[in-house]
Coordinates of C-alpha atoms in Angstrom, one line a residue:
M4 CA 0.0 0.0 0.3
L5 CA 1.1 3.7 -0.6
N6 CA 1.9 4.0 3.0
K7 CA 5.2 2.3 2.4
V8 CA 6.1 4.7 -0.1
L9 CA 4.6 8.1 0.7
K10 CA 5.6 10.4 3.4
R11 CA 2.4 11.4 5.2
V12 CA 2.9 14.9 5.6
G13 CA 2.3 17.7 8.6
A14 CA 2.3 15.3 11.3
A15 CA 3.7 16.1 14.9
A16 CA 4.1 12.7 15.8
L17 CA 3.6 9.7 13.9
A18 CA 4.3 6.2 15.2
A19 CA 5.8 4.4 18.2
A20 CA 7.9 1.4 17.8
F21 CA 6.9 -1.3 15.1
L22 CA 4.0 0.7 14.0
F23 CA 3.0 3.4 11.4
M24 CA 1.0 6.5 12.1
A25 CA -2.6 6.6 13.7
G26 CA -5.3 7.9 12.2
C27 CA -8.1 10.2 13.7
S28 CA -9.3 10.5 17.1
N29 CA -12.4 10.9 18.9
N30 CA -11.6 10.7 22.6
K31 CA -14.3 12.2 24.7
N32 CA -12.3 12.1 28.1
K33 CA -14.0 15.0 30.1
N34 CA -10.8 15.2 32.0
N35 CA -8.9 16.1 29.0
R36 CA -9.3 19.9 27.2
E37 CA -10.3 19.6 23.8
F38 CA -7.7 21.7 21.7
L39 CA -9.6 20.9 18.2
N40 CA -12.8 19.8 16.9
V41 CA -13.4 19.1 13.3
N42 CA -17.3 18.7 12.3
G43 CA -17.9 17.3 15.7
V44 CA -15.1 15.0 16.2
S45 CA -13.2 15.9 19.4
F46 CA -9.3 15.8 19.9
T47 CA -7.9 16.3 23.3
E48 CA -4.9 17.9 24.7
S49 CA -3.5 14.5 26.1
E50 CA -3.4 13.0 22.7
M51 CA -1.6 16.0 21.4
Y52 CA 0.8 16.2 24.5
H53 CA 1.5 12.3 23.8
N54 CA 2.6 12.8 20.3
I55 CA 4.7 15.8 20.7
Y56 CA 6.5 14.3 23.7
Y57 CA 7.2 11.2 21.4
S58 CA 8.0 13.3 18.3
V59 CA 10.6 15.3 20.1
G60 CA 11.9 12.7 22.3
S61 CA 12.6 9.8 19.5
S62 CA 13.5 12.2 16.7
F63 CA 15.7 15.0 18.4
S64 CA 17.8 13.3 21.0
G65 CA 18.6 15.2 23.9
I66 CA 16.2 18.2 23.7
I67 CA 13.8 16.3 26.3
D68 CA 14.9 13.5 28.6
Y69 CA 12.5 11.0 27.0
N70 CA 11.0 8.4 28.7
E71 CA 8.5 5.9 27.2
I72 CA 6.9 5.1 30.5
A73 CA 6.0 8.7 31.4
D74 CA 2.7 9.7 32.6
I75 CA 0.8 12.8 31.4
N76 CA 1.9 15.2 34.0
E77 CA 5.5 14.3 33.4
I78 CA 5.0 14.8 29.3
K79 CA 3.0 17.9 29.8
E80 CA 5.8 19.4 32.2
A81 CA 8.5 18.4 29.8
V82 CA 6.9 19.9 26.6
D83 CA 5.6 23.1 28.3
N84 CA 9.1 23.4 30.2
L85 CA 10.7 23.0 26.5
E86 CA 8.0 25.6 24.7
K87 CA 9.1 28.3 28.1
D88 CA 12.9 27.8 26.4
E89 CA 13.2 30.9 24.2
K90 CA 15.6 28.5 21.8
Y91 CA 12.7 25.9 21.3
S92 CA 9.5 27.9 21.8
D93 CA 8.7 28.3 18.3
F94 CA 9.7 24.8 17.4
V95 CA 7.3 23.5 19.9
K96 CA 4.5 25.6 18.7
Q97 CA 4.8 24.3 15.1
Q98 CA 5.0 20.8 16.5
K99 CA 1.4 21.8 17.6
I100 CA 0.4 23.3 14.4
A101 CA 1.9 20.5 12.8
F102 CA -0.5 17.9 14.5
V103 CA -3.4 20.2 14.4
K104 CA -3.1 20.1 10.3
Q105 CA -2.6 16.5 10.9
K106 CA -5.9 15.6 12.4
V107 CA -7.8 18.2 10.2
S108 CA -6.4 16.7 7.0
D109 CA -7.1 13.2 8.0
E110 CA -10.8 13.7 9.2
K111 CA -11.1 15.4 5.5
L112 CA -9.6 12.5 4.0
L113 CA -11.9 9.9 5.7
A114 CA -14.8 12.2 4.6
I115 CA -13.5 11.9 1.3
A116 CA -13.3 8.3 1.6
K117 CA -17.1 8.0 2.8
E118 CA -18.3 10.1 0.2
N119 CA -16.7 7.9 -2.5
N120 CA -17.3 4.6 -1.0
I121 CA -13.8 4.1 -0.7
T122 CA -13.0 0.9 1.5
L123 CA -10.1 -1.7 1.9
T124 CA -10.0 -4.9 -0.2
E125 CA -9.5 -8.4 1.5
D126 CA -5.7 -7.8 0.7
E127 CA -5.3 -4.2 2.1
Q128 CA -7.6 -5.3 5.1
A129 CA -4.9 -8.6 5.6
E130 CA -2.0 -6.2 5.6
V131 CA -3.6 -3.6 8.2
D132 CA -4.4 -6.8 10.5
Q133 CA -1.1 -8.3 10.3
E134 CA 0.5 -4.6 11.5
Y135 CA -2.2 -4.8 13.9
N136 CA -1.5 -8.1 15.3
S137 CA 2.2 -7.8 15.1
I138 CA 1.6 -5.1 18.0
V139 CA -0.6 -7.3 19.9
D140 CA 2.2 -10.0 19.8
F141 CA 4.9 -7.7 21.4
F142 CA 2.8 -6.7 24.1
N143 CA 1.9 -10.2 25.0
S144 CA 5.0 -12.4 24.2
E145 CA 7.7 -13.6 26.6
E146 CA 10.4 -12.4 24.6
T147 CA 9.3 -8.7 25.1
L148 CA 9.5 -9.1 28.9
T149 CA 12.7 -10.9 28.5
Q150 CA 14.3 -8.1 26.6
I151 CA 12.8 -5.6 29.1
K152 CA 14.4 -7.8 31.9
E153 CA 17.9 -8.0 30.2
Q154 CA 17.7 -4.6 29.5
F155 CA 16.6 -2.8 32.6
Y156 CA 15.9 -5.0 35.4
Q157 CA 18.8 -7.7 35.7
S158 CA 19.7 -6.4 39.0
A159 CA 16.2 -6.0 40.6
N160 CA 15.0 -7.3 43.5
N161 CA 12.2 -9.0 41.5
P162 CA 13.1 -8.7 37.6
E163 CA 9.7 -10.4 36.6
Q164 CA 7.4 -8.1 38.1
S165 CA 9.5 -5.0 37.4
S166 CA 9.6 -5.9 33.9
K167 CA 5.8 -6.7 33.6
S168 CA 5.2 -3.3 35.3
Y169 CA 7.7 -1.3 32.8
L170 CA 5.5 -3.2 29.8
E171 CA 2.5 -2.0 31.1
K172 CA 3.4 1.6 31.6
Y173 CA 4.7 1.4 28.1
K174 CA 1.6 -0.1 26.4
K175 CA -0.5 2.9 28.5
F176 CA 2.0 5.4 27.0
Y177 CA 1.6 3.7 23.6
L178 CA -2.1 3.6 23.4
N179 CA -2.2 7.2 24.4
L180 CA -0.3 8.2 21.4
Y181 CA -3.6 7.1 19.7
A182 CA -6.1 8.4 22.4
V183 CA -7.6 4.8 22.7
S184 CA -7.9 2.9 26.1
S185 CA -7.4 -0.7 24.8
M186 CA -5.6 -2.8 22.1
E187 CA -9.0 -3.8 20.9
Q188 CA -9.6 -0.1 19.7
L189 CA -6.4 0.2 17.9
K190 CA -7.5 -1.9 14.9
D191 CA -10.0 1.0 14.3
K192 CA -7.1 3.6 14.0
F193 CA -5.2 1.1 11.9
N194 CA -8.1 0.8 9.3
A195 CA -8.7 4.6 9.4
L196 CA -5.1 5.3 8.4
A197 CA -5.1 2.5 5.4
I198 CA -8.2 4.0 4.0
E199 CA -6.7 7.5 4.4
N200 CA -3.8 6.1 2.5
K201 CA -5.9 4.7 -0.1
V202 CA -7.3 8.1 -1.2
L203 CA -3.5 9.4 -1.2
E204 CA -2.7 6.3 -3.6
Q205 CA -5.7 6.9 -5.7
K206 CA -4.8 10.7 -6.0
A207 CA -1.2 9.6 -6.7
N208 CA -2.4 7.4 -9.6
Q209 CA -3.9 10.3 -11.2
V210 CA -0.4 11.8 -11.6
P211 CA 0.7 10.7 -15.2
D212 CA 4.2 10.3 -16.1
D213 CA 6.2 13.8 -16.7
E214 CA 9.2 13.5 -19.4
E215 CA 10.1 16.9 -18.7
H216 CA 10.2 16.1 -14.8
I217 CA 12.1 13.2 -15.7
K218 CA 14.4 14.9 -17.5
A219 CA 15.0 17.9 -15.1
Y220 CA 15.7 15.0 -12.3
Y221 CA 18.3 13.5 -14.7
E222 CA 20.1 16.8 -15.2
Q223 CA 19.9 17.6 -11.2
K224 CA 21.6 14.1 -10.7
K225 CA 24.0 14.5 -13.2
E226 CA 25.4 17.9 -12.0
T227 CA 25.3 16.7 -8.5
Q228 CA 27.2 13.5 -9.2
K229 CA 29.8 15.6 -11.3
A230 CA 30.3 17.8 -8.5
D231 CA 30.5 15.3 -6.0
Y232 CA 33.1 13.3 -7.7
E233 CA 35.3 16.0 -8.9
R234 CA 35.3 17.0 -5.0
D235 CA 35.8 13.1 -3.7
I236 CA 36.6 10.5 -6.6
S237 CA 35.7 7.8 -3.4
N238 CA 32.2 9.3 -3.7
F239 CA 31.8 7.5 -7.0
D240 CA 33.2 4.2 -5.7
Y241 CA 30.6 4.4 -3.1
D242 CA 27.4 5.2 -5.5
Y243 CA 28.6 2.5 -8.0
D244 CA 29.2 -0.5 -5.6
Y245 CA 25.8 0.7 -3.5
G246 CA 24.0 0.7 -7.1
E247 CA 23.5 4.1 -7.6
I248 CA 22.2 5.2 -11.1
I249 CA 25.2 6.6 -12.4
C250 CA 24.4 10.1 -14.6
H251 CA 28.1 11.0 -14.7
Y252 CA 31.4 8.8 -15.0
P253 CA 34.6 10.8 -14.0
A254 CA 37.8 10.4 -15.8
G255 CA 40.2 7.9 -15.3
L256 CA 38.4 4.8 -14.5
R257 CA 39.2 1.2 -15.7
Y258 CA 37.8 -2.3 -15.5
V259 CA 40.0 -4.8 -14.0
K260 CA 39.7 -8.5 -13.2
H261 CA 42.0 -10.6 -11.1
I262 CA 42.6 -13.9 -10.1
L263 CA 43.2 -14.2 -6.5
V264 CA 45.0 -17.0 -5.1
K265 CA 44.6 -16.8 -1.2
F266 CA 46.7 -17.6 1.8
T267 CA 44.6 -20.5 3.4
D268 CA 41.9 -19.7 6.0
E269 CA 43.7 -22.2 8.2
D270 CA 47.2 -20.7 7.4
Q271 CA 46.3 -17.1 8.4
E272 CA 44.4 -18.4 11.5
N273 CA 47.4 -20.2 12.6
L274 CA 49.6 -17.4 11.9
L275 CA 47.7 -14.8 13.5
Q276 CA 47.7 -17.1 16.9
Y277 CA 51.6 -16.9 16.2
E278 CA 51.6 -13.3 16.0
T279 CA 49.3 -12.8 19.0
K280 CA 51.5 -14.8 21.1
I281 CA 54.5 -12.8 20.1
S282 CA 53.0 -9.8 21.1
E283 CA 52.0 -11.2 24.5
L284 CA 55.4 -12.4 25.1
E285 CA 57.1 -9.1 23.8
A286 CA 54.8 -7.1 26.1
K287 CA 56.5 -8.5 29.5
E288 CA 58.8 -6.1 30.8
N289 CA 61.1 -8.9 32.6
R290 CA 60.7 -12.1 31.0
T291 CA 62.1 -15.6 32.4
D292 CA 64.6 -17.3 30.4
E293 CA 61.7 -20.2 29.4
E294 CA 59.7 -17.2 28.1
N295 CA 62.3 -15.8 26.4
S296 CA 63.1 -19.3 24.5
E297 CA 59.1 -19.6 24.0
L298 CA 59.3 -16.2 22.3
E299 CA 61.8 -17.4 20.1
D300 CA 60.7 -20.5 19.3
T301 CA 57.3 -18.9 18.4
K302 CA 59.0 -16.5 16.1
N303 CA 60.6 -19.1 14.0
K304 CA 57.4 -21.0 14.0
A305 CA 55.8 -17.8 12.6
N306 CA 58.5 -17.1 9.9
Q307 CA 58.3 -20.9 8.9
L308 CA 54.6 -20.8 8.5
S309 CA 54.6 -17.5 6.7
S310 CA 57.2 -18.8 4.3
D311 CA 55.3 -22.1 3.5
M312 CA 51.9 -20.4 3.0
D313 CA 53.4 -17.8 0.7
K314 CA 55.2 -20.8 -1.1
K315 CA 52.3 -22.6 -1.6
A316 CA 50.2 -19.8 -2.9
K317 CA 52.8 -18.1 -5.2
T318 CA 53.3 -21.9 -6.8
R319 CA 49.7 -22.0 -7.3
A320 CA 49.8 -18.4 -8.8
D321 CA 52.6 -19.0 -11.1
E322 CA 51.1 -22.1 -12.4
A323 CA 47.9 -19.9 -13.2
Y324 CA 50.1 -17.4 -14.8
A325 CA 52.3 -19.9 -17.0
K326 CA 48.8 -21.3 -18.5
I327 CA 47.7 -17.7 -19.2
T328 CA 51.4 -16.7 -20.9
G329 CA 51.3 -19.9 -22.8
G330 CA 47.8 -18.6 -24.8
A331 CA 44.9 -19.9 -22.3
D332 CA 42.0 -17.7 -22.0
F333 CA 42.2 -15.4 -19.2
D334 CA 38.6 -15.9 -17.8
A335 CA 39.0 -19.9 -18.0
V336 CA 42.4 -19.7 -15.8
L337 CA 40.2 -17.5 -13.6
K338 CA 37.5 -20.1 -13.2
E339 CA 39.9 -22.6 -12.4
Y340 CA 42.3 -20.6 -10.1
G341 CA 40.3 -17.7 -9.0
E342 CA 39.4 -17.4 -5.4
D343 CA 37.5 -14.1 -5.2
A344 CA 33.8 -15.1 -5.3
S345 CA 33.0 -11.5 -6.8
M346 CA 34.9 -12.6 -10.1
S347 CA 33.5 -15.9 -10.6
D348 CA 29.9 -15.5 -9.4
E349 CA 27.8 -14.8 -12.4
S350 CA 25.0 -13.1 -10.4
S351 CA 27.8 -10.4 -9.2
Q352 CA 28.0 -7.1 -10.9
Y353 CA 31.6 -7.7 -11.5
A354 CA 31.6 -11.1 -13.0
Q355 CA 31.7 -9.6 -16.6
K356 CA 33.9 -6.8 -16.6
G357 CA 35.4 -6.9 -13.2
Y358 CA 35.8 -4.3 -10.5
L359 CA 35.5 -0.4 -11.9
I360 CA 38.5 1.4 -10.3
N361 CA 40.4 4.5 -10.4
E362 CA 43.9 5.7 -8.9
S363 CA 42.3 6.6 -5.5
S364 CA 39.8 3.7 -5.0
N365 CA 39.5 1.8 -1.9
M366 CA 41.8 -1.5 -2.7
V367 CA 44.7 -3.1 -1.3
K368 CA 47.5 -0.9 -2.2
E369 CA 49.5 -3.5 -3.7
F370 CA 46.6 -4.5 -6.2
L371 CA 45.6 -0.9 -6.8
T372 CA 49.4 0.1 -8.0
V373 CA 49.7 -2.6 -10.3
A374 CA 46.3 -2.5 -11.7
M375 CA 46.4 1.1 -12.6
A376 CA 50.2 0.7 -14.0
L377 CA 48.6 -1.7 -16.8
K378 CA 49.2 0.3 -19.7
N379 CA 46.7 -1.1 -22.5
P380 CA 43.2 -3.4 -22.5
G381 CA 44.5 -6.8 -22.4
D382 CA 47.5 -6.4 -20.4
V383 CA 48.0 -9.0 -17.7
S384 CA 50.2 -8.5 -14.6
K385 CA 52.7 -10.9 -13.1
P386 CA 51.5 -12.5 -9.7
V387 CA 51.6 -9.9 -7.3
K388 CA 51.7 -10.2 -3.3
S389 CA 49.2 -8.5 -1.2
T390 CA 47.9 -9.5 2.4
Y391 CA 45.1 -11.6 0.7
G392 CA 47.4 -13.8 -1.5
Y393 CA 48.5 -13.6 -5.0
H394 CA 46.7 -11.4 -7.8
I395 CA 47.2 -11.6 -11.6
I396 CA 45.4 -8.7 -12.8
K397 CA 43.8 -8.2 -16.3
Y398 CA 43.4 -4.4 -17.7
V399 CA 39.8 -5.4 -19.3
E400 CA 38.9 -2.2 -20.8
K401 CA 38.7 1.7 -20.1
G402 CA 35.9 2.9 -18.3
K403 CA 33.2 5.3 -19.3
E404 CA 34.1 8.9 -18.8
G405 CA 31.5 12.0 -18.8
D406 CA 27.8 12.2 -18.8
V407 CA 25.5 9.5 -19.6
P408 CA 23.3 10.1 -22.3
Y409 CA 19.4 10.7 -20.9
E410 CA 18.3 8.0 -23.3
E411 CA 20.4 4.9 -21.4
V412 CA 19.1 6.0 -17.9
R413 CA 15.7 7.3 -18.7
D414 CA 14.2 4.2 -17.9
Q415 CA 15.9 3.5 -14.7
L416 CA 15.1 7.2 -13.4
L417 CA 11.4 7.1 -14.4
T418 CA 9.9 5.2 -11.3
I419 CA 12.2 7.4 -8.8
A420 CA 11.6 10.8 -10.5
M421 CA 7.9 10.1 -10.8
D422 CA 7.7 9.1 -7.0
E423 CA 9.1 12.4 -6.2
K424 CA 7.0 14.4 -8.2
R425 CA 3.8 12.4 -6.9
Q426 CA 4.9 12.7 -3.2
Q427 CA 4.9 16.4 -3.7
E428 CA 1.6 16.2 -5.6
I429 CA 0.5 14.5 -2.4
T430 CA 1.9 16.9 0.2
N431 CA 0.3 19.8 -1.7
Y432 CA -2.8 17.8 -1.9
Y433 CA -2.8 17.3 1.9
D434 CA -1.9 20.7 2.2
S435 CA -5.0 22.1 0.3
L436 CA -7.4 19.6 2.2
Y437 CA -6.1 21.3 5.8
D438 CA -7.0 24.8 4.0
E439 CA -10.3 23.7 2.4
M440 CA -11.2 22.6 6.1
L441 CA -10.4 25.8 7.6
A442 CA -12.2 27.9 5.4
S443 CA -15.4 25.5 5.3
G444 CA -15.9 26.6 9.1
Q445 CA -15.9 23.0 10.2
V446 CA -12.7 23.3 12.3
N447 CA -12.7 25.2 15.9
I448 CA -9.1 25.2 17.4
N449 CA -8.8 26.1 21.0
Y450 CA -5.9 28.7 21.0
D451 CA -6.1 28.6 24.9
V452 CA -5.1 24.9 25.2
L453 CA -2.5 25.4 22.3
G454 CA -1.1 28.4 24.5
F455 CA -1.1 30.9 22.1
D456 CA -3.1 33.3 20.0
K457 CA -4.4 33.0 16.5
E458 CA -1.9 35.6 15.0
T459 CA 1.0 33.4 16.3
Y460 CA -0.7 30.4 15.1
D461 CA -0.9 31.9 11.4
R462 CA 2.6 33.2 11.3
L463 CA 4.1 29.9 12.3
Y464 CA 2.0 28.0 10.0
Q465 CA 3.2 30.2 7.1
E466 CA 6.9 29.7 8.3
L467 CA 6.2 26.0 8.3
K468 CA 4.7 25.9 4.4
N469 CA 7.3 28.0 3.5
A470 CA 10.0 26.0 4.7
A471 CA 8.1 22.9 3.1
T472 CA 8.1 24.6 -0.1
T473 CA 12.1 25.7 -0.1
E474 CA 12.6 22.2 0.6
S475 CA 10.9 20.6 -1.9

């Protein structure tokens, strides 16, 4: 469903652990003052404070001394004290405004769904149920209690009871985020959110592919990559290795393959044990004669093992190199002798052409020096030793250089670019719902409960809108 792709906009506090954002609220608790009423649906300050406290405490570490089992009095005190701080005053007010906006827009989404008979399919309902059941399982599982016990109460007088008490308090805190009093009421919240997202999904699906937007996205990405790679060519290595869509290739790239004949894992493990023992003995200030003898013996064993493992790998590498110089196909010899899985695994992106490297690539020094020294495509190096073993390196071909034509990457960029455009369209739509509801007279905001007047509200809301426009 679209809630996995689209970011919900304007929400102050959107989710607790293991859960996505809650939907509408209709809490009639008379002990809570109403801060908002949308066409008869009441929203109380307890929900607002819980959400702001959660949002600030989980997203802005250190601003609030966040405690996931805090009660409403602790929560209100923390949020109110933060708002009194001149440094954070407007920030907290904007969190309140964002929460008002979320609630108003969500109510409008539910009204649109009702007017257009938008409901969940069986598969969509099953997905909602799965999310809900995961929360029920979390609060009911012994595994959760065990995790709490191990994290907080191993030294408590009664770890089991302390853990249960903590979980009950966290559960209460969690339910208050959604203004419900029981786990059973959560399902309605989840259903409401899913329906809201379905309305947004249908709106997003109305946005057609936009060739001009895709081209603009390509141009921006191309120029950004060009600047990034000129500033630090290792940025290219990172993007390439992690599957980024490359729109610009820096100069000096080449594809290389190598046949790696490794030192065996067993030999390297034994050598490490010798080296560790040598370090321990050398660290002793007053070694006994027996320890000096042991030190000398261990060094001799390490040297002998190092020589033996080097000889075994070198012999095999020389054998592979002789086949290549004798006319054997490099790839055939690689398949027979090579021990770098990336070179031989057909599912690897490196199997066809090899590694795409440059003079600054993050490769072992001995390998990179020889690989970059090969003069022409087709050249093959003699075996070169590194900490991994012996490498026989082939310069396969020169890498691309400069801008990649738009046509070559257009289809790859399509989904990403249009997701971005549709996200912006949904953001604009979500904003318009809020403005439409305010103009309709169906929204009553209690500024006394919010703690600031309408003039301040309007100013800060406009700042939020301007900031969102600048970011987009």
